[in-house]
Tab-separated table of N, CA and C in Angstrom:
chain	number	residue	atom	x	y	z
A	1	UNK	N	-60.890	-198.771	-41.908
A	1	UNK	CA	-61.570	-197.094	-42.216
A	1	UNK	C	-60.486	-195.964	-41.908
A	2	UNK	N	-59.670	-196.076	-40.829
A	2	UNK	CA	-58.798	-195.117	-40.513
A	2	UNK	C	-57.693	-194.895	-41.550
A	3	UNK	N	-57.258	-195.887	-42.307
A	3	UNK	CA	-56.267	-195.925	-43.348
A	3	UNK	C	-56.862	-195.241	-44.666
A	4	UNK	N	-58.178	-195.294	-44.919
A	4	UNK	CA	-58.959	-194.571	-46.177
A	4	UNK	C	-58.822	-193.055	-45.625
A	5	UNK	N	-59.062	-192.534	-44.276
A	5	UNK	CA	-59.174	-191.484	-43.978
A	5	UNK	C	-57.903	-190.773	-43.721
A	6	UNK	N	-56.978	-191.468	-43.496
A	6	UNK	CA	-55.594	-190.935	-43.533
A	6	UNK	C	-55.128	-190.636	-45.012
A	7	UNK	N	-55.268	-191.346	-45.862
A	7	UNK	CA	-54.924	-191.411	-47.191
A	7	UNK	C	-55.779	-190.131	-47.777
A	8	UNK	N	-57.018	-190.097	-47.673
A	8	UNK	CA	-57.828	-188.747	-48.235
A	8	UNK	C	-57.337	-187.565	-47.634
A	9	UNK	N	-56.886	-187.544	-46.300
A	9	UNK	CA	-56.276	-186.209	-45.713
A	9	UNK	C	-54.876	-186.205	-46.430
A	10	UNK	N	-54.120	-187.067	-46.410
A	10	UNK	CA	-52.930	-186.844	-47.031
A	10	UNK	C	-52.876	-186.359	-48.459
A	11	UNK	N	-53.695	-187.176	-49.365
A	11	UNK	CA	-53.675	-186.752	-50.714
A	11	UNK	C	-54.293	-185.427	-51.015
A	12	UNK	N	-55.087	-184.888	-50.040
A	12	UNK	CA	-55.851	-183.461	-50.098
A	12	UNK	C	-54.824	-182.605	-49.711
A	13	UNK	N	-54.132	-182.813	-48.636
A	13	UNK	CA	-53.158	-181.777	-48.041
A	13	UNK	C	-51.837	-181.614	-48.966
A	14	UNK	N	-51.635	-182.707	-49.655
A	14	UNK	CA	-50.240	-182.712	-50.793
A	14	UNK	C	-50.629	-181.950	-51.880
A	15	UNK	N	-50.542	-180.591	-51.803
A	15	UNK	CA	-50.639	-179.508	-52.518
A	15	UNK	C	-49.915	-178.475	-52.500
A	16	UNK	N	-49.579	-177.584	-53.360
A	16	UNK	CA	-48.740	-176.246	-53.268
A	16	UNK	C	-49.811	-175.356	-52.292
A	17	UNK	N	-49.268	-174.713	-51.355
A	17	UNK	CA	-49.895	-173.786	-50.509
A	17	UNK	C	-50.183	-172.427	-51.353
A	18	UNK	N	-51.202	-171.998	-51.631
A	18	UNK	CA	-51.520	-170.651	-52.166
A	18	UNK	C	-52.174	-169.582	-51.039
A	19	UNK	N	-52.136	-168.361	-51.716
A	19	UNK	CA	-52.926	-167.346	-50.910
A	19	UNK	C	-54.437	-167.397	-50.996
A	20	UNK	N	-54.914	-168.066	-51.852
A	20	UNK	CA	-56.365	-168.246	-52.248
A	20	UNK	C	-56.913	-169.679	-51.745
A	21	UNK	N	-56.540	-170.033	-50.460
A	21	UNK	CA	-57.089	-171.205	-50.149
A	21	UNK	C	-58.653	-171.188	-49.698
A	22	UNK	N	-59.415	-172.322	-49.432
A	22	UNK	CA	-60.683	-172.465	-49.284
A	22	UNK	C	-60.709	-173.186	-47.705
A	23	UNK	N	-61.548	-172.497	-46.678
A	23	UNK	CA	-61.485	-173.148	-45.475
A	23	UNK	C	-62.061	-174.556	-45.467
A	24	UNK	N	-62.734	-174.840	-46.567
A	24	UNK	CA	-63.265	-176.199	-46.435
A	24	UNK	C	-62.386	-177.302	-47.031
A	25	UNK	N	-61.308	-176.896	-47.507
A	25	UNK	CA	-60.157	-177.788	-48.019
A	25	UNK	C	-58.952	-178.273	-46.742
A	26	UNK	N	-59.309	-177.879	-45.608
A	26	UNK	CA	-58.337	-178.353	-44.348
A	26	UNK	C	-59.112	-179.358	-43.442
A	27	UNK	N	-58.059	-179.963	-42.859
A	27	UNK	CA	-58.529	-181.019	-41.916
A	27	UNK	C	-57.890	-180.775	-40.396
A	28	UNK	N	-58.505	-181.443	-39.404
A	28	UNK	CA	-57.883	-181.391	-38.068
A	28	UNK	C	-57.754	-182.912	-37.828
A	29	UNK	N	-56.506	-183.179	-37.206
A	29	UNK	CA	-56.288	-184.672	-36.920
A	29	UNK	C	-55.728	-184.566	-35.329
A	30	UNK	N	-56.048	-185.800	-34.616
A	30	UNK	CA	-55.765	-186.008	-33.383
A	30	UNK	C	-54.677	-186.993	-33.494
A	31	UNK	N	-53.459	-186.835	-32.674
A	31	UNK	CA	-52.393	-187.696	-32.651
A	31	UNK	C	-52.537	-188.511	-31.836
A	32	UNK	N	-51.582	-189.509	-31.434
A	32	UNK	CA	-51.678	-190.560	-30.378
A	32	UNK	C	-51.651	-190.122	-28.882
A	33	UNK	N	-51.424	-188.708	-28.978
A	33	UNK	CA	-51.365	-188.095	-27.312
A	33	UNK	C	-52.618	-187.277	-27.135
A	34	UNK	N	-53.591	-187.498	-28.394
A	34	UNK	CA	-55.037	-186.700	-28.294
A	34	UNK	C	-54.687	-185.347	-28.445
A	35	UNK	N	-53.606	-184.805	-29.095
A	35	UNK	CA	-53.482	-183.334	-29.393
A	35	UNK	C	-54.093	-182.942	-30.673
A	36	UNK	N	-54.720	-182.118	-30.987
A	36	UNK	CA	-55.390	-181.811	-32.353
A	36	UNK	C	-54.352	-180.756	-32.994
A	37	UNK	N	-54.270	-180.993	-34.287
A	37	UNK	CA	-53.434	-180.161	-35.227
A	37	UNK	C	-54.353	-180.059	-36.471
A	38	UNK	N	-54.009	-178.678	-36.993
A	38	UNK	CA	-54.404	-178.183	-38.293
A	38	UNK	C	-53.491	-178.684	-39.347
A	39	UNK	N	-53.970	-179.474	-40.276
A	39	UNK	CA	-52.950	-179.751	-41.451
A	39	UNK	C	-52.877	-178.798	-42.336
A	40	UNK	N	-51.673	-178.301	-42.809
A	40	UNK	CA	-51.423	-177.253	-44.061
A	40	UNK	C	-51.164	-177.993	-45.166
A	41	UNK	N	-51.438	-177.219	-46.404
A	41	UNK	CA	-50.952	-177.625	-47.539
A	41	UNK	C	-49.444	-177.835	-47.468
A	42	UNK	N	-48.880	-178.987	-48.122
A	42	UNK	CA	-47.611	-179.233	-48.094
A	42	UNK	C	-47.248	-179.702	-49.393
A	43	UNK	N	-46.459	-178.874	-50.109
A	43	UNK	CA	-46.084	-179.316	-51.658
A	43	UNK	C	-45.478	-180.786	-51.474
A	44	UNK	N	-46.050	-181.483	-52.573
A	44	UNK	CA	-45.515	-183.006	-52.752
A	44	UNK	C	-43.875	-182.958	-52.979
A	45	UNK	N	-43.351	-183.685	-52.301
A	45	UNK	CA	-41.864	-184.099	-52.278
A	45	UNK	C	-41.087	-183.111	-51.320
A	46	UNK	N	-41.675	-182.120	-50.887
A	46	UNK	CA	-40.852	-181.319	-50.066
A	46	UNK	C	-40.474	-182.123	-48.766
A	47	UNK	N	-41.270	-182.796	-48.109
A	47	UNK	CA	-40.999	-183.604	-47.027
A	47	UNK	C	-40.917	-185.234	-47.080
A	48	UNK	N	-40.266	-185.999	-46.236
A	48	UNK	CA	-40.472	-187.150	-46.514
A	48	UNK	C	-41.885	-187.895	-46.562
A	49	UNK	N	-41.890	-188.884	-47.131
A	49	UNK	CA	-43.359	-189.619	-47.334
A	49	UNK	C	-44.133	-189.795	-45.909
A	50	UNK	N	-45.437	-189.431	-45.985
A	50	UNK	CA	-46.192	-189.626	-44.669
A	50	UNK	C	-46.034	-188.098	-43.889
A	51	UNK	N	-45.243	-187.372	-44.271
A	51	UNK	CA	-45.171	-186.198	-43.386
A	51	UNK	C	-45.769	-185.110	-43.855
A	52	UNK	N	-46.378	-184.059	-43.056
A	52	UNK	CA	-46.959	-182.877	-43.639
A	52	UNK	C	-46.854	-181.740	-42.513
A	53	UNK	N	-46.922	-180.587	-42.938
A	53	UNK	CA	-46.860	-179.557	-42.038
A	53	UNK	C	-48.286	-179.228	-41.348
A	54	UNK	N	-48.003	-178.908	-40.068
A	54	UNK	CA	-49.394	-178.883	-39.351
A	54	UNK	C	-49.212	-177.699	-38.035
A	55	UNK	N	-50.231	-177.212	-37.683
A	55	UNK	CA	-50.241	-176.147	-36.694
A	55	UNK	C	-51.125	-176.734	-35.655
A	56	UNK	N	-50.420	-176.686	-34.280
A	56	UNK	CA	-51.370	-177.256	-33.152
A	56	UNK	C	-52.462	-176.307	-32.866
A	57	UNK	N	-53.690	-177.016	-32.536
A	57	UNK	CA	-54.935	-176.312	-32.014
A	57	UNK	C	-54.716	-176.370	-30.544
A	58	UNK	N	-54.924	-175.063	-30.205
A	58	UNK	CA	-54.896	-175.189	-28.757
A	58	UNK	C	-56.150	-174.770	-28.045
A	59	UNK	N	-56.817	-175.380	-26.926
A	59	UNK	CA	-57.786	-175.019	-26.261
A	59	UNK	C	-57.809	-173.745	-25.166
A	60	UNK	N	-58.497	-172.860	-25.232
A	60	UNK	CA	-58.394	-171.774	-24.513
A	60	UNK	C	-58.787	-172.288	-23.003
A	61	UNK	N	-58.061	-171.822	-22.136
A	61	UNK	CA	-58.187	-172.259	-20.806
A	61	UNK	C	-59.417	-171.784	-19.923
A	62	UNK	N	-59.922	-170.768	-20.281
A	62	UNK	CA	-61.307	-170.474	-19.583
A	62	UNK	C	-62.561	-171.100	-20.252
A	63	UNK	N	-62.291	-171.350	-21.517
A	63	UNK	CA	-63.598	-172.138	-22.444
A	63	UNK	C	-63.297	-173.204	-23.276
A	64	UNK	N	-63.591	-174.439	-22.649
A	64	UNK	CA	-63.168	-175.299	-23.258
A	64	UNK	C	-63.603	-175.721	-24.740
A	65	UNK	N	-64.714	-174.722	-25.014
A	65	UNK	CA	-65.021	-174.939	-26.445
A	65	UNK	C	-64.532	-174.088	-27.418
A	66	UNK	N	-63.634	-173.426	-26.915
A	66	UNK	CA	-63.086	-172.334	-27.762
A	66	UNK	C	-61.489	-172.590	-28.120
A	67	UNK	N	-61.071	-172.413	-29.458
A	67	UNK	CA	-59.858	-172.901	-29.565
A	67	UNK	C	-58.999	-171.844	-30.349
A	68	UNK	N	-57.745	-172.152	-30.310
A	68	UNK	CA	-56.665	-171.044	-31.051
A	68	UNK	C	-55.727	-171.704	-31.638
A	69	UNK	N	-55.165	-171.203	-32.467
A	69	UNK	CA	-54.023	-171.888	-33.456
A	69	UNK	C	-52.841	-171.348	-32.991
A	70	UNK	N	-51.786	-172.281	-32.774
A	70	UNK	CA	-50.522	-171.884	-32.209
A	70	UNK	C	-49.923	-171.022	-33.477
A	71	UNK	N	-48.848	-170.402	-33.161
A	71	UNK	CA	-48.049	-169.706	-34.279
A	71	UNK	C	-46.715	-170.576	-34.751
A	72	UNK	N	-46.867	-171.912	-34.221
A	72	UNK	CA	-45.727	-172.879	-34.627
A	72	UNK	C	-46.202	-173.743	-35.622
A	73	UNK	N	-45.285	-173.757	-36.830
A	73	UNK	CA	-45.786	-174.668	-37.621
A	73	UNK	C	-44.459	-175.798	-37.515
A	74	UNK	N	-45.149	-177.026	-37.309
A	74	UNK	CA	-44.373	-178.287	-37.238
A	74	UNK	C	-44.514	-179.222	-38.380
A	75	UNK	N	-43.654	-180.267	-38.342
A	75	UNK	CA	-43.607	-181.354	-39.489
A	75	UNK	C	-44.249	-182.452	-38.602
A	76	UNK	N	-45.235	-183.164	-39.175
A	76	UNK	CA	-45.901	-184.230	-38.242
A	76	UNK	C	-46.110	-185.635	-39.307
A	77	UNK	N	-45.827	-186.710	-38.750
A	77	UNK	CA	-46.099	-187.855	-39.436
A	77	UNK	C	-47.558	-188.342	-39.284
A	78	UNK	N	-47.966	-188.447	-40.503
A	78	UNK	CA	-49.704	-188.509	-40.288
A	78	UNK	C	-49.855	-189.986	-40.150
A	79	UNK	N	-48.993	-190.997	-39.954
A	79	UNK	CA	-49.122	-192.314	-39.279
A	79	UNK	C	-49.341	-192.399	-37.925
A	80	UNK	N	-49.078	-191.144	-37.325
A	80	UNK	CA	-49.123	-190.981	-35.976
A	80	UNK	C	-50.638	-190.284	-35.434
A	81	UNK	N	-51.472	-190.285	-36.485
A	81	UNK	CA	-52.765	-189.807	-36.157
A	81	UNK	C	-53.818	-190.872	-36.300
A	82	UNK	N	-54.795	-190.762	-35.367
A	82	UNK	CA	-55.829	-191.689	-35.459
A	82	UNK	C	-57.095	-191.213	-35.669
A	83	UNK	N	-57.422	-189.906	-35.709
A	83	UNK	CA	-58.720	-189.274	-35.974
A	83	UNK	C	-58.681	-188.077	-36.641
A	84	UNK	N	-59.484	-187.933	-37.722
A	84	UNK	CA	-59.580	-186.867	-38.536
A	84	UNK	C	-60.991	-186.284	-38.703
A	85	UNK	N	-61.088	-184.921	-38.673
A	85	UNK	CA	-62.300	-184.117	-38.812
A	85	UNK	C	-62.115	-183.266	-40.115
A	86	UNK	N	-63.175	-183.361	-40.988
A	86	UNK	CA	-63.298	-182.381	-42.154
A	86	UNK	C	-64.372	-181.251	-41.821
A	87	UNK	N	-65.271	-181.572	-40.863
A	87	UNK	CA	-66.386	-180.503	-40.316
A	87	UNK	C	-65.522	-179.778	-39.220
A	88	UNK	N	-65.098	-178.580	-39.559
A	88	UNK	CA	-64.165	-177.723	-38.507
A	88	UNK	C	-65.020	-176.705	-38.001
A	89	UNK	N	-66.239	-176.955	-37.955
A	89	UNK	CA	-67.175	-175.978	-37.158
A	89	UNK	C	-66.791	-175.912	-35.814
A	90	UNK	N	-66.704	-177.036	-35.092
A	90	UNK	CA	-66.585	-177.043	-33.698
A	90	UNK	C	-65.061	-176.246	-33.262
A	91	UNK	N	-64.265	-176.401	-34.245
A	91	UNK	CA	-62.835	-175.789	-33.714
A	91	UNK	C	-62.795	-174.236	-34.322
A	92	UNK	N	-63.330	-174.017	-35.431
A	92	UNK	CA	-63.210	-172.841	-35.843
A	92	UNK	C	-64.459	-171.814	-36.047
A	93	UNK	N	-65.635	-172.277	-35.523
A	93	UNK	CA	-66.791	-171.278	-35.440
A	93	UNK	C	-67.697	-171.537	-36.700
A	94	UNK	N	-68.910	-171.009	-36.582
A	94	UNK	CA	-69.602	-171.214	-37.892
A	94	UNK	C	-69.135	-170.629	-39.113
A	95	UNK	N	-69.280	-171.374	-40.162
A	95	UNK	CA	-68.612	-170.982	-41.435
A	95	UNK	C	-67.226	-170.880	-41.320
A	96	UNK	N	-66.620	-171.472	-40.446
A	96	UNK	CA	-65.044	-171.709	-40.310
A	96	UNK	C	-64.403	-170.193	-40.323
A	97	UNK	N	-65.203	-169.263	-39.410
A	97	UNK	CA	-64.820	-167.953	-39.383
A	97	UNK	C	-63.422	-167.623	-39.128
A	98	UNK	N	-62.991	-168.612	-37.953
A	98	UNK	CA	-61.599	-168.329	-37.469
A	98	UNK	C	-60.669	-168.901	-38.317
A	99	UNK	N	-60.802	-170.027	-38.912
A	99	UNK	CA	-59.972	-170.503	-40.148
A	99	UNK	C	-59.645	-169.660	-41.311
A	100	UNK	N	-60.920	-169.008	-41.643
A	100	UNK	CA	-60.935	-168.026	-42.861
A	100	UNK	C	-59.966	-166.713	-42.265
A	101	UNK	N	-59.984	-166.526	-41.179
A	101	UNK	CA	-59.133	-165.234	-40.586
A	101	UNK	C	-57.882	-165.677	-40.679
A	102	UNK	N	-57.647	-166.962	-40.444
A	102	UNK	CA	-56.193	-167.549	-40.220
A	102	UNK	C	-55.716	-167.404	-41.581
A	103	UNK	N	-56.232	-167.966	-42.552
A	103	UNK	CA	-55.943	-168.239	-43.966
A	103	UNK	C	-55.572	-166.819	-44.651
A	104	UNK	N	-56.166	-165.603	-44.086
A	104	UNK	CA	-55.985	-164.258	-44.455
A	104	UNK	C	-54.946	-163.617	-43.865
A	105	UNK	N	-54.284	-164.238	-42.792
A	105	UNK	CA	-53.477	-163.507	-41.901
A	105	UNK	C	-51.888	-163.480	-42.391
A	106	UNK	N	-51.228	-162.542	-41.834
A	106	UNK	CA	-49.735	-162.548	-42.237
A	106	UNK	C	-49.054	-163.631	-41.906
A	107	UNK	N	-49.353	-164.517	-40.723
A	107	UNK	CA	-48.562	-165.740	-40.568
A	107	UNK	C	-48.979	-166.577	-41.574
A	108	UNK	N	-50.197	-166.964	-42.121
A	108	UNK	CA	-50.496	-167.743	-43.127
A	108	UNK	C	-49.700	-167.405	-44.353
A	109	UNK	N	-49.840	-166.236	-44.805
A	109	UNK	CA	-49.202	-165.596	-45.989
A	109	UNK	C	-47.774	-165.795	-46.094
A	110	UNK	N	-46.972	-165.668	-44.624
A	110	UNK	CA	-45.355	-165.999	-44.545
A	110	UNK	C	-45.319	-167.581	-44.838
A	111	UNK	N	-46.238	-168.276	-44.311
A	111	UNK	CA	-46.187	-169.725	-44.389
A	111	UNK	C	-46.059	-170.403	-46.038
A	112	UNK	N	-47.025	-169.566	-46.877
A	112	UNK	CA	-47.151	-169.813	-47.951
A	112	UNK	C	-45.783	-169.408	-48.905
A	113	UNK	N	-45.420	-168.170	-48.671
A	113	UNK	CA	-44.132	-167.705	-49.058
A	113	UNK	C	-42.980	-168.768	-48.914
A	114	UNK	N	-42.858	-169.033	-47.578
A	114	UNK	CA	-41.845	-169.901	-47.008
A	114	UNK	C	-41.830	-171.114	-47.713
A	115	UNK	N	-42.942	-171.871	-47.771
A	115	UNK	CA	-43.266	-172.994	-48.254
A	115	UNK	C	-42.820	-173.380	-49.673
A	116	UNK	N	-43.409	-172.264	-50.352
A	116	UNK	CA	-43.088	-172.222	-51.822
A	116	UNK	C	-41.650	-171.985	-52.237
A	117	UNK	N	-41.192	-171.132	-51.389
A	117	UNK	CA	-39.522	-170.916	-51.578
A	117	UNK	C	-38.810	-172.137	-51.415
A	118	UNK	N	-39.144	-173.082	-50.245
A	118	UNK	CA	-38.524	-174.275	-49.985
A	118	UNK	C	-38.460	-175.117	-51.316
A	119	UNK	N	-39.773	-175.346	-51.802
A	119	UNK	CA	-40.128	-176.045	-52.970
A	119	UNK	C	-39.254	-175.518	-54.126
A	120	UNK	N	-39.075	-174.361	-54.536
A	120	UNK	CA	-38.360	-173.817	-55.239
A	120	UNK	C	-36.713	-174.134	-55.353
A	121	UNK	N	-36.421	-173.790	-54.198
A	121	UNK	CA	-34.994	-174.159	-53.610
A	121	UNK	C	-34.426	-175.493	-53.901
A	122	UNK	N	-35.566	-176.456	-53.508
A	122	UNK	CA	-35.211	-177.849	-53.626
A	122	UNK	C	-34.897	-178.281	-55.303
A	123	UNK	N	-36.126	-177.735	-55.834
A	123	UNK	CA	-36.222	-178.125	-57.245
A	123	UNK	C	-34.807	-177.523	-57.876
A	124	UNK	N	-34.415	-176.202	-57.688
A	124	UNK	CA	-33.292	-175.633	-58.213
A	124	UNK	C	-31.825	-176.413	-57.871
A	125	UNK	N	-31.871	-176.726	-56.604
A	125	UNK	CA	-30.768	-177.478	-56.473
A	125	UNK	C	-30.559	-178.797	-57.069
A	126	UNK	N	-31.788	-179.642	-57.135
A	126	UNK	CA	-31.775	-180.804	-57.941
A	126	UNK	C	-31.420	-180.557	-59.490
A	127	UNK	N	-31.835	-179.424	-60.211
A	127	UNK	CA	-31.615	-179.071	-61.556
A	127	UNK	C	-30.118	-178.668	-61.739
A	128	UNK	N	-29.669	-178.194	-60.789
A	128	UNK	CA	-28.059	-177.883	-60.654
A	128	UNK	C	-27.416	-179.028	-60.750
A	129	UNK	N	-27.711	-179.999	-59.693
A	129	UNK	CA	-27.139	-181.535	-59.666
A	129	UNK	C	-27.098	-182.238	-60.890
A	130	UNK	N	-28.307	-182.227	-61.634
A	130	UNK	CA	-28.577	-182.810	-62.826
A	130	UNK	C	-27.619	-182.294	-64.185
A	131	UNK	N	-27.476	-180.912	-63.790
A	131	UNK	CA	-26.477	-180.287	-65.024
A	131	UNK	C	-25.195	-180.710	-64.826
A	132	UNK	N	-24.772	-180.933	-63.508
A	132	UNK	CA	-23.481	-181.298	-63.433
A	132	UNK	C	-23.046	-182.842	-63.221
A	133	UNK	N	-24.121	-183.597	-63.163
A	133	UNK	CA	-24.059	-185.056	-63.228
A	133	UNK	C	-23.413	-185.646	-64.293
A	134	UNK	N	-22.284	-186.421	-64.188
A	134	UNK	CA	-21.655	-186.992	-65.257
A	134	UNK	C	-21.868	-188.294	-65.770
A	135	UNK	N	-22.803	-189.055	-64.836
A	135	UNK	CA	-23.256	-190.502	-65.159
A	135	UNK	C	-24.709	-190.514	-65.530
A	136	UNK	N	-24.855	-191.298	-66.237
A	136	UNK	CA	-26.483	-191.620	-66.463
A	136	UNK	C	-27.283	-192.066	-65.386
A	137	UNK	N	-26.607	-192.896	-64.546
A	137	UNK	CA	-27.255	-193.435	-63.208
A	137	UNK	C	-27.482	-192.290	-62.384
A	138	UNK	N	-26.557	-191.428	-62.159
A	138	UNK	CA	-26.642	-190.174	-61.351
A	138	UNK	C	-27.792	-189.235	-61.941
A	139	UNK	N	-27.911	-189.187	-63.156
A	139	UNK	CA	-29.052	-188.302	-63.944
A	139	UNK	C	-30.389	-188.899	-63.723
A	140	UNK	N	-30.453	-190.320	-63.808
A	140	UNK	CA	-31.512	-191.065	-63.537
A	140	UNK	C	-32.105	-190.885	-62.087
A	141	UNK	N	-31.295	-190.870	-61.179
A	141	UNK	CA	-31.433	-190.799	-59.832
A	141	UNK	C	-32.085	-189.412	-59.437
A	142	UNK	N	-31.496	-188.159	-59.965
A	142	UNK	CA	-32.093	-186.965	-59.831
A	142	UNK	C	-33.381	-186.799	-60.602
A	143	UNK	N	-33.617	-187.422	-61.884
A	143	UNK	CA	-34.937	-187.366	-62.433
A	143	UNK	C	-35.908	-188.213	-61.490
A	144	UNK	N	-35.610	-189.234	-60.864
A	144	UNK	CA	-36.569	-189.666	-60.014
A	144	UNK	C	-36.983	-188.805	-58.881
A	145	UNK	N	-35.914	-188.393	-58.230
A	145	UNK	CA	-35.956	-187.305	-57.087
A	145	UNK	C	-37.048	-186.055	-57.525
A	146	UNK	N	-36.644	-185.562	-58.830
A	146	UNK	CA	-37.689	-184.481	-59.304
A	146	UNK	C	-39.102	-185.009	-59.683
A	147	UNK	N	-39.280	-186.080	-59.942
A	147	UNK	CA	-40.656	-186.606	-60.139
A	147	UNK	C	-41.428	-186.806	-58.723
A	148	UNK	N	-40.644	-186.634	-57.806
A	148	UNK	CA	-41.666	-186.459	-56.327
A	148	UNK	C	-42.309	-185.077	-56.369
A	149	UNK	N	-41.953	-184.136	-56.921
A	149	UNK	CA	-42.595	-182.921	-56.916
A	149	UNK	C	-43.713	-182.694	-57.682
A	150	UNK	N	-44.152	-183.808	-58.746
A	150	UNK	CA	-45.264	-183.775	-59.467
A	150	UNK	C	-45.241	-182.607	-60.179
A	151	UNK	N	-46.254	-182.128	-60.949
A	151	UNK	CA	-46.323	-180.728	-61.838
A	151	UNK	C	-46.744	-179.839	-61.021
A	152	UNK	N	-45.801	-178.675	-61.274
A	152	UNK	CA	-46.078	-177.451	-60.509
A	152	UNK	C	-46.731	-176.519	-61.422
A	153	UNK	N	-47.876	-176.037	-61.022
A	153	UNK	CA	-48.585	-175.061	-62.040
A	153	UNK	C	-48.099	-173.629	-61.976
A	154	UNK	N	-47.174	-173.308	-62.359
A	154	UNK	CA	-46.782	-171.671	-62.308
A	154	UNK	C	-45.771	-171.608	-63.485
């Protein structure tokens, strides 16, 4: 069961981040140390397999039922997570109010611009390498690397 959940989360979050996200397309996961993280959209091919970007979910000290999002974006290995939640009301309030606020924030906008820039830079580097490659084997290797990025709709 956990493998199916992990795969669902990974496939859902492997997408290009946009400024027009829906709060219902996010997940919270607990790592092996019981720390909760909000998974962020991660463009396919940018990180090694089984890794996603995530933000730690912090519990407010005085009220154990109120949560905050850290301002640190981390790379996490989804294999180190054992529990996943798609109903985020407990963490982000009714109708995901806090999450909606976060995905409209300057922090999230900066993440979108940064992550999409990383994606473009990696693709540009591979295309430059392809243009300079002298052997068919090298070109084939670069084509395989480019295929990690799937189709980009822009």
